C-alpha cells in the first residue's frame, strides 16, 4: 500500500487540494478532522484537556474549539505554552488513530491512502510516507486567503505562519510541490496531474 503525506502551511490551499483528491477517489484522512473527531469522542483525551485547560473548554461533552483556539493561538508566552500542551495531548492520539486506519486499509488491500497534516515536517513524520506532496503559495496570497476565510487579522495570520517551518525548508523535504498562486481551475489541473503521477510511482519500503 502506498501511503502519501499531504502538507502545506496555513492558507496554502491544502484542505482544498484534499477535497479535490477525495473527489478523484482518493482516501484522505485529515489530521485536523481526526483531531476534532477525537476531541469530541475520546473521553480520555477530554479528561486530559479539562485538566490542562479548565472546565471552559468542554461543554455538553464536546470541546469548545473557539475557546481552545483563543487560548492557544497568539503571540503571548502563555499561548505558546498552551499550544505546546495541546499539541502534546492531541498529536500522539491523532497519529495512533491514523496508524490504526492504515493497518486496517493495508489488511483490506487498499492501494493508496493519504494523510493530510499541516505539521507533517515539524513533527518529523516524513519518513513514514512513500511520498510527500507539499501545497504552497506566496506568503501574501496565503495571508489574504486566510484573512478572507476566517476574519483573522494580518498580525494573527503572520504569527501563525511564523510558528510553522519555512516554505523553503518544506520544499527541500517534499517529493512533489503543488503551486497554488493561480485560480482554483489551475489548482484542480495541478492536483489532477500530481495525482496521476503519484499513482504511477512505485511503492517504497517505508514501514
Ligand atoms: P489550508 O487548508 O492550507 O489552510 P485552504 O484550502 O483552506 O488552506 O485555503 C484557504 C482559503 O483560500 C480557502 O477559503 C480556500 O477556498 C481559498 N483558496 C484556496 N486556493 C485558492 C485558489 N487557487 N483561488 C482562490 N481561493 C483559493
mmCIF file of C-alpha atoms and ligand atoms in Angstrom:
data_model
loop_
_atom_site.group_PDB
_atom_site.id
_atom_site.type_symbol
_atom_site.label_atom_id
_atom_site.label_comp_id
_atom_site.label_asym_id
_atom_site.label_seq_id
_atom_site.Cartn_x
_atom_site.Cartn_y
_atom_site.Cartn_z
ATOM 1 C CA UNK A 1 0.000 0.000 0.000
ATOM 2 C CA UNK A 2 1.290 3.461 -0.895
ATOM 3 C CA UNK A 3 0.987 5.997 1.923
ATOM 4 C CA UNK A 4 1.066 9.614 0.807
ATOM 5 C CA UNK A 5 1.560 12.667 3.022
ATOM 6 C CA UNK A 6 -0.037 15.987 2.127
ATOM 7 C CA UNK A 7 1.146 19.142 3.832
ATOM 8 C CA UNK A 8 1.392 22.893 3.460
ATOM 9 C CA UNK A 9 1.382 25.990 5.622
ATOM 10 C CA UNK A 10 -1.735 27.802 6.751
ATOM 11 C CA UNK A 11 -3.630 29.225 3.765
ATOM 12 C CA UNK A 12 -1.594 27.292 1.203
ATOM 13 C CA UNK A 13 -4.722 25.502 -0.017
ATOM 14 C CA UNK A 14 -4.097 22.020 1.321
ATOM 15 C CA UNK A 15 -7.691 21.496 2.508
ATOM 16 C CA UNK A 16 -8.860 22.492 -0.963
ATOM 17 C CA UNK A 17 -6.429 20.003 -2.520
ATOM 18 C CA UNK A 18 -7.667 17.316 -0.118
ATOM 19 C CA UNK A 19 -11.224 17.983 -1.291
ATOM 20 C CA UNK A 20 -10.130 17.661 -4.918
ATOM 21 C CA UNK A 21 -8.223 14.426 -4.270
ATOM 22 C CA UNK A 22 -11.234 12.954 -2.487
ATOM 23 C CA UNK A 23 -13.382 13.878 -5.468
ATOM 24 C CA UNK A 24 -10.878 11.945 -7.619
ATOM 25 C CA UNK A 25 -11.496 8.922 -5.417
ATOM 26 C CA UNK A 26 -8.512 9.152 -3.079
ATOM 27 C CA UNK A 27 -8.908 8.088 0.529
ATOM 28 C CA UNK A 28 -7.554 11.040 2.519
ATOM 29 C CA UNK A 29 -7.516 11.421 6.297
ATOM 30 C CA UNK A 30 -7.138 14.956 7.581
ATOM 31 C CA UNK A 31 -5.277 15.452 10.843
ATOM 32 C CA UNK A 32 -7.485 18.430 11.671
ATOM 33 C CA UNK A 33 -10.638 16.399 11.104
ATOM 34 C CA UNK A 34 -9.263 13.493 13.129
ATOM 35 C CA UNK A 35 -8.245 15.846 15.958
ATOM 36 C CA UNK A 36 -11.772 17.276 16.024
ATOM 37 C CA UNK A 37 -13.299 13.807 15.973
ATOM 38 C CA UNK A 38 -11.129 12.596 18.831
ATOM 39 C CA UNK A 39 -11.706 15.756 20.882
ATOM 40 C CA UNK A 40 -15.443 15.180 20.559
ATOM 41 C CA UNK A 41 -15.471 11.442 21.156
ATOM 42 C CA UNK A 42 -12.443 10.306 23.167
ATOM 43 C CA UNK A 43 -13.259 10.571 26.888
ATOM 44 C CA UNK A 44 -9.619 10.126 27.975
ATOM 45 C CA UNK A 45 -8.485 12.992 25.773
ATOM 46 C CA UNK A 46 -11.384 15.123 27.002
ATOM 47 C CA UNK A 47 -10.398 14.466 30.612
ATOM 48 C CA UNK A 48 -6.823 15.486 29.835
ATOM 49 C CA UNK A 49 -7.948 18.684 28.108
ATOM 50 C CA UNK A 50 -10.198 19.500 31.056
ATOM 51 C CA UNK A 51 -7.315 19.051 33.447
ATOM 52 C CA UNK A 52 -4.936 21.134 31.319
ATOM 53 C CA UNK A 53 -7.268 23.959 30.293
ATOM 54 C CA UNK A 54 -10.103 24.029 32.818
ATOM 55 C CA UNK A 55 -13.885 23.465 32.534
ATOM 56 C CA UNK A 56 -14.468 26.246 29.938
ATOM 57 C CA UNK A 57 -13.088 24.111 27.117
ATOM 58 C CA UNK A 58 -15.679 21.320 27.385
ATOM 59 C CA UNK A 59 -19.400 21.876 27.017
ATOM 60 C CA UNK A 60 -22.075 19.192 26.659
ATOM 61 C CA UNK A 61 -19.430 16.542 26.106
ATOM 62 C CA UNK A 62 -17.776 18.400 23.252
ATOM 63 C CA UNK A 63 -14.666 20.528 23.078
ATOM 64 C CA UNK A 64 -15.335 24.235 22.615
ATOM 65 C CA UNK A 65 -12.898 24.799 19.801
ATOM 66 C CA UNK A 66 -13.315 28.592 19.714
ATOM 67 C CA UNK A 67 -12.409 28.798 23.408
ATOM 68 C CA UNK A 68 -9.458 26.494 22.897
ATOM 69 C CA UNK A 69 -8.260 28.409 19.809
ATOM 70 C CA UNK A 70 -8.354 31.693 21.706
ATOM 71 C CA UNK A 71 -6.229 30.100 24.399
ATOM 72 C CA UNK A 72 -3.544 28.636 22.147
ATOM 73 C CA UNK A 73 -3.197 30.914 19.093
ATOM 74 C CA UNK A 74 -1.456 34.225 19.603
ATOM 75 C CA UNK A 75 1.855 35.877 20.295
ATOM 76 C CA UNK A 76 1.870 35.605 24.118
ATOM 77 C CA UNK A 77 4.169 33.306 26.074
ATOM 78 C CA UNK A 78 1.170 31.728 27.828
ATOM 79 C CA UNK A 79 -0.450 30.989 24.463
ATOM 80 C CA UNK A 80 2.726 29.365 23.188
ATOM 81 C CA UNK A 81 2.884 27.249 26.303
ATOM 82 C CA UNK A 82 -0.789 26.280 25.943
ATOM 83 C CA UNK A 83 -0.314 25.405 22.249
ATOM 84 C CA UNK A 84 2.575 23.114 23.151
ATOM 85 C CA UNK A 85 0.383 21.452 25.798
ATOM 86 C CA UNK A 86 -2.491 20.990 23.345
ATOM 87 C CA UNK A 87 -0.171 19.504 20.726
ATOM 88 C CA UNK A 88 1.418 17.184 23.275
ATOM 89 C CA UNK A 89 -2.026 15.823 24.222
ATOM 90 C CA UNK A 90 -3.631 15.641 20.776
ATOM 91 C CA UNK A 91 -0.859 14.780 18.282
ATOM 92 C CA UNK A 92 0.088 11.318 19.560
ATOM 93 C CA UNK A 93 -3.574 10.270 19.565
ATOM 94 C CA UNK A 94 -4.132 11.538 16.025
ATOM 95 C CA UNK A 95 -1.028 9.670 14.836
ATOM 96 C CA UNK A 96 -2.120 6.476 16.581
ATOM 97 C CA UNK A 97 -5.624 6.753 15.125
ATOM 98 C CA UNK A 98 -4.150 7.123 11.627
ATOM 99 C CA UNK A 99 -1.752 4.211 12.160
ATOM 100 C CA UNK A 100 -4.730 2.027 13.139
ATOM 101 C CA UNK A 101 -6.592 3.128 9.997
ATOM 102 C CA UNK A 102 -3.542 2.439 7.811
ATOM 103 C CA UNK A 103 -3.228 -1.050 9.268
ATOM 104 C CA UNK A 104 -6.902 -1.657 8.566
ATOM 105 C CA UNK A 105 -6.599 -0.426 4.965
ATOM 106 C CA UNK A 106 -3.455 -2.474 4.399
ATOM 107 C CA UNK A 107 -5.246 -5.598 5.611
ATOM 108 C CA UNK A 108 -8.160 -4.833 3.278
ATOM 109 C CA UNK A 109 -5.821 -4.470 0.286
ATOM 110 C CA UNK A 110 -6.307 -0.727 -0.268
ATOM 111 C CA UNK A 111 -3.726 0.513 -2.783
ATOM 112 C CA UNK A 112 -3.266 4.109 -1.725
ATOM 113 C CA UNK A 113 -4.100 6.124 1.384
ATOM 114 C CA UNK A 114 -3.193 9.765 2.014
ATOM 115 C CA UNK A 115 -2.895 11.679 5.262
ATOM 116 C CA UNK A 116 -3.024 15.447 5.426
ATOM 117 C CA UNK A 117 -1.140 17.172 8.204
ATOM 118 C CA UNK A 118 -0.214 20.853 8.429
ATOM 119 C CA UNK A 119 2.698 19.983 10.705
ATOM 120 C CA UNK A 120 3.927 16.855 8.957
ATOM 121 C CA UNK A 121 7.550 18.069 8.702
ATOM 122 C CA UNK A 122 7.504 19.953 12.007
ATOM 123 C CA UNK A 123 6.582 16.734 13.792
ATOM 124 C CA UNK A 124 9.176 14.760 11.794
ATOM 125 C CA UNK A 125 6.666 12.375 10.224
ATOM 126 C CA UNK A 126 8.002 12.459 6.653
ATOM 127 C CA UNK A 127 9.859 9.150 6.857
ATOM 128 C CA UNK A 128 6.591 7.284 7.363
ATOM 129 C CA UNK A 129 5.353 8.149 3.857
ATOM 130 C CA UNK A 130 6.209 6.815 0.424
ATOM 131 C CA UNK A 131 5.830 10.336 -0.981
ATOM 132 C CA UNK A 132 5.017 13.745 0.453
ATOM 133 C CA UNK A 133 3.091 16.381 -1.521
ATOM 134 C CA UNK A 134 3.567 19.978 -0.432
ATOM 135 C CA UNK A 135 0.954 22.607 -1.311
ATOM 136 C CA UNK A 136 2.489 26.057 -1.362
ATOM 137 C CA UNK A 137 1.597 29.622 -2.335
ATOM 138 C CA UNK A 138 3.256 33.012 -1.970
ATOM 139 C CA UNK A 139 3.050 34.319 1.613
ATOM 140 C CA UNK A 140 0.985 37.388 0.696
ATOM 141 C CA UNK A 141 -1.572 35.273 -1.177
ATOM 142 C CA UNK A 142 -1.796 32.925 1.807
ATOM 143 C CA UNK A 143 -2.338 35.839 4.202
ATOM 144 C CA UNK A 144 -5.106 37.310 2.036
ATOM 145 C CA UNK A 145 -6.866 33.945 1.659
ATOM 146 C CA UNK A 146 -6.810 33.214 5.380
ATOM 147 C CA UNK A 147 -7.954 36.731 6.297
ATOM 148 C CA UNK A 148 -10.855 36.340 3.873
ATOM 149 C CA UNK A 149 -11.718 32.844 5.061
ATOM 150 C CA UNK A 150 -11.502 33.360 8.799
ATOM 151 C CA UNK A 151 -11.651 37.071 9.566
ATOM 152 C CA UNK A 152 -8.349 36.773 11.453
ATOM 153 C CA UNK A 153 -6.154 39.876 11.436
ATOM 154 C CA UNK A 154 -2.952 40.078 9.382
ATOM 155 C CA UNK A 155 -0.878 40.032 12.601
ATOM 156 C CA UNK A 156 -2.655 36.884 13.732
ATOM 157 C CA UNK A 157 -2.074 35.093 10.424
ATOM 158 C CA UNK A 158 1.575 36.173 10.267
ATOM 159 C CA UNK A 159 2.113 34.943 13.832
ATOM 160 C CA UNK A 160 0.702 31.536 12.896
ATOM 161 C CA UNK A 161 2.852 31.427 9.780
ATOM 162 C CA UNK A 162 5.956 32.154 11.850
ATOM 163 C CA UNK A 163 5.148 29.214 14.123
ATOM 164 C CA UNK A 164 5.425 26.860 11.122
ATOM 165 C CA UNK A 165 8.539 25.691 9.291
ATOM 166 C CA UNK A 166 9.558 27.983 6.408
ATOM 167 C CA UNK A 167 8.253 27.085 2.911
ATOM 168 C CA UNK A 168 11.861 26.902 1.653
ATOM 169 C CA UNK A 169 12.720 24.234 4.182
ATOM 170 C CA UNK A 170 9.500 22.336 3.404
ATOM 171 C CA UNK A 171 10.256 22.399 -0.313
ATOM 172 C CA UNK A 172 13.577 20.745 0.398
ATOM 173 C CA UNK A 173 11.833 17.886 2.179
ATOM 174 C CA UNK A 174 8.839 17.346 -0.137
ATOM 175 C CA UNK A 175 8.755 14.960 -3.120
ATOM 176 C CA UNK A 176 6.128 16.957 -5.061
ATOM 177 C CA UNK A 177 5.054 20.583 -4.838
ATOM 178 C CA UNK A 178 1.675 21.908 -5.955
ATOM 179 C CA UNK A 179 1.947 25.655 -6.574
ATOM 180 C CA UNK A 180 -1.275 27.415 -5.667
ATOM 181 C CA UNK A 181 -0.770 31.012 -6.792
ATOM 182 C CA UNK A 182 -3.415 30.915 -9.519
ATOM 183 C CA UNK A 183 -7.095 30.149 -9.910
ATOM 184 C CA UNK A 184 -8.998 27.197 -8.474
ATOM 185 C CA UNK A 185 -9.172 25.761 -12.007
ATOM 186 C CA UNK A 186 -5.368 25.829 -12.218
ATOM 187 C CA UNK A 187 -5.176 24.201 -8.803
ATOM 188 C CA UNK A 188 -7.576 21.494 -9.984
ATOM 189 C CA UNK A 189 -5.395 20.768 -13.025
ATOM 190 C CA UNK A 190 -2.186 20.684 -10.957
ATOM 191 C CA UNK A 191 -3.842 18.378 -8.426
ATOM 192 C CA UNK A 192 -5.045 16.001 -11.152
ATOM 193 C CA UNK A 193 -1.560 15.926 -12.703
ATOM 194 C CA UNK A 194 0.158 15.164 -9.400
ATOM 195 C CA UNK A 195 -2.469 12.542 -8.537
ATOM 196 C CA UNK A 196 -1.779 10.742 -11.828
ATOM 197 C CA UNK A 197 1.992 10.824 -11.308
ATOM 198 C CA UNK A 198 1.772 9.626 -7.704
ATOM 199 C CA UNK A 199 -0.480 6.772 -8.805
ATOM 200 C CA UNK A 200 2.278 5.674 -11.229
ATOM 201 C CA UNK A 201 5.132 5.970 -8.710
ATOM 202 C CA UNK A 202 6.473 2.758 -7.198
ATOM 203 C CA UNK A 203 5.615 1.794 -3.657
ATOM 204 C CA UNK A 204 8.617 2.277 -1.361
ATOM 205 C CA UNK A 205 9.576 0.171 1.607
ATOM 206 C CA UNK A 206 8.972 2.692 4.357
ATOM 207 C CA UNK A 207 7.492 0.570 7.122
HETATM 208 P P1 LIG B 1 -5.255 25.471 4.165
HETATM 209 O O1 LIG B 1 -6.062 24.236 4.414
HETATM 210 O O2 LIG B 1 -3.913 25.187 3.615
HETATM 211 O O3 LIG B 1 -5.189 26.426 5.338
HETATM 212 P P2 LIG B 1 -7.450 26.164 2.393
HETATM 213 O O4 LIG B 1 -7.536 25.052 1.419
HETATM 214 O O5 LIG B 1 -8.477 26.196 3.489
HETATM 215 O O6 LIG B 1 -5.985 26.306 3.003
HETATM 216 O O7 LIG B 1 -7.477 27.523 1.562
HETATM 217 C C1 LIG B 1 -7.547 28.788 2.217
HETATM 218 C C2 LIG B 1 -8.676 29.643 1.610
HETATM 219 O O8 LIG B 1 -8.283 30.013 0.304
HETATM 220 C C3 LIG B 1 -9.987 28.895 1.466
HETATM 221 O O9 LIG B 1 -11.027 29.798 1.701
HETATM 222 C C4 LIG B 1 -9.981 28.429 0.014
HETATM 223 O O10 LIG B 1 -11.274 28.290 -0.506
HETATM 224 C C5 LIG B 1 -9.225 29.554 -0.676
HETATM 225 N N1 LIG B 1 -8.428 29.098 -1.833
HETATM 226 C C6 LIG B 1 -7.544 28.088 -1.879
HETATM 227 N N2 LIG B 1 -6.962 28.007 -3.092
HETATM 228 C C7 LIG B 1 -7.494 29.003 -3.832
HETATM 229 C C8 LIG B 1 -7.312 29.466 -5.200
HETATM 230 N N3 LIG B 1 -6.434 28.879 -6.019
HETATM 231 N N4 LIG B 1 -8.044 30.509 -5.595
HETATM 232 C C9 LIG B 1 -8.910 31.120 -4.763
HETATM 233 N N5 LIG B 1 -9.129 30.753 -3.500
HETATM 234 C C10 LIG B 1 -8.435 29.713 -3.028
#
